[in-house]
């Protein structure tokens, strides 16, 4: 199947050709015809599946073919949970729509509202916004929804997690029906079902990969240790396994800063991304990581959700997430689009319940591997027979060290995108040169390590189970049928944070 066969207009096809998007991804194959036909959509699709183009392309097509902009009005509204995602989605619209005479804009909190008010005066074809700021704009009469044709809720589950439920309800009340509504969510909880009640009309339900098997290509393992030893263990693993670029998840903002500080003191290029950081600093950190000026990006879940970072071989859960589903999102940063990746979790006794919840959700017991010298004094209790299976063969994996930014963005991107799956051996180190690497490279964990000479490295497990496609589809169907009211307003962390 080609994009042309989906009936997209020529200016879009030219933009896609320039981007070397040769073939629609599975979510695009399903979403584009449905959106072009004016249908509502309920899609279980995660970041990394190409979902943004899945809705942006047919929306741009329709906006070009039908109607014009009126002052103060917006024709398509895309609501997203965080500023980072807002920027990414906005960039996507501009990129895909660069040959079209349409007006795009992005609005989120934490920055002065006046320029946004001014920008809205002439009207917009596409506005990407976080719910809180959009509500502020609406209250100031800076925007009207009367010409709204299409509403997109992107990462709807995350918007609810961040406490935007009330803001969303107020926004929905101000929007005209009929309109086209497209809902994208990685998960379909009761709260999502409640929110979507009455929102979608006869939606087309699509799901691309069962939510808990999105991580098939990611090798996962964990190391039990004591909480206080984690920073030292992380550093030890970095050196021993000669990790290239690493995305590290830490529970708290303070924890993020502490780890970054320690890494910098060790001479490792590291940066942080969390909700307390001003927006320019967050974007700069992300950019430095993407262009390989920084080796380690340390992030909290909120800040890292939805980040489009391609071809990342290594994710580390320095702390386990408190919400089990975030584990799937975290490790989804690696192994994207068929590439292989590794995710290791450093787990202390306090986290055993979180571990059990993750294993229940994924339907897999994550294999444990003790690291000599870092064994836990406070034993991490076994969860469902952890590490009781046969041991995989010892490591023969070659690891490549990080050697800075010579290949820059291109090098980072070279290992990812829509490439076919690579065999489960050494992750492609994004083109980084390894001047010091000889033979098998690092000794890795040696006989104990997560090597990958065979298809499954020692101490690693390939997640292949979890909730199946049918079940996800059932959830989506149920969601359209509605449910109990829910969705707590917990605060407005990311959408309205500090200024950029
Ligand atoms: P998303 O899931 O929307 O965050 O997209 C993930 C990545 O896939 C982005 O970097 C897109 O540029 C890229 N992408 C989306 N669709 C395609 C396609 N059909 N071919 C190649 N790359 C794509």
Short mmCIF file of C-alpha atoms and ligand atoms in Angstrom, two decimals, residues 3 21 23 25 28 47-52 308 310 418, ligand 1:
data_model
loop_
_atom_site.label_atom_id
_atom_site.label_comp_id
_atom_site.label_asym_id
_atom_site.label_seq_id
_atom_site.Cartn_x
_atom_site.Cartn_y
_atom_site.Cartn_z
CA UNK A 3 0.19 6.93 0.49
CA UNK A 21 8.05 7.94 4.08
CA UNK A 23 4.81 3.26 3.03
CA UNK A 25 2.57 2.36 8.96
CA UNK A 28 -1.78 5.07 9.20
CA UNK A 47 3.89 7.12 20.27
CA UNK A 48 6.34 5.56 17.86
CA UNK A 49 3.71 3.92 15.70
CA UNK A 50 3.37 6.88 13.34
CA UNK A 51 0.04 7.89 14.85
CA UNK A 52 0.69 11.63 14.43
CA UNK A 308 9.98 11.16 19.85
CA UNK A 310 14.43 7.39 17.61
CA UNK A 418 10.94 2.49 10.08
P1 LIG B 1 4.72 9.09 16.07
O1 LIG B 1 4.23 7.76 16.52
O2 LIG B 1 3.66 9.87 15.42
O3 LIG B 1 5.42 9.82 17.18
O4 LIG B 1 5.84 8.83 14.94
C1 LIG B 1 7.04 8.16 15.19
C2 LIG B 1 8.10 8.44 14.15
O5 LIG B 1 7.84 7.74 12.96
C3 LIG B 1 8.25 9.90 13.78
O6 LIG B 1 9.62 10.24 13.83
C4 LIG B 1 7.76 9.98 12.35
O7 LIG B 1 8.47 10.96 11.64
C5 LIG B 1 8.04 8.60 11.82
N1 LIG B 1 7.08 8.15 10.79
C6 LIG B 1 5.74 8.27 10.85
N2 LIG B 1 5.18 7.69 9.78
C7 LIG B 1 6.17 7.18 9.02
C8 LIG B 1 6.21 6.45 7.78
N3 LIG B 1 5.10 6.13 7.12
N4 LIG B 1 7.43 6.10 7.29
C9 LIG B 1 8.56 6.43 7.96
N5 LIG B 1 8.59 7.10 9.15
C10 LIG B 1 7.40 7.47 9.67
#
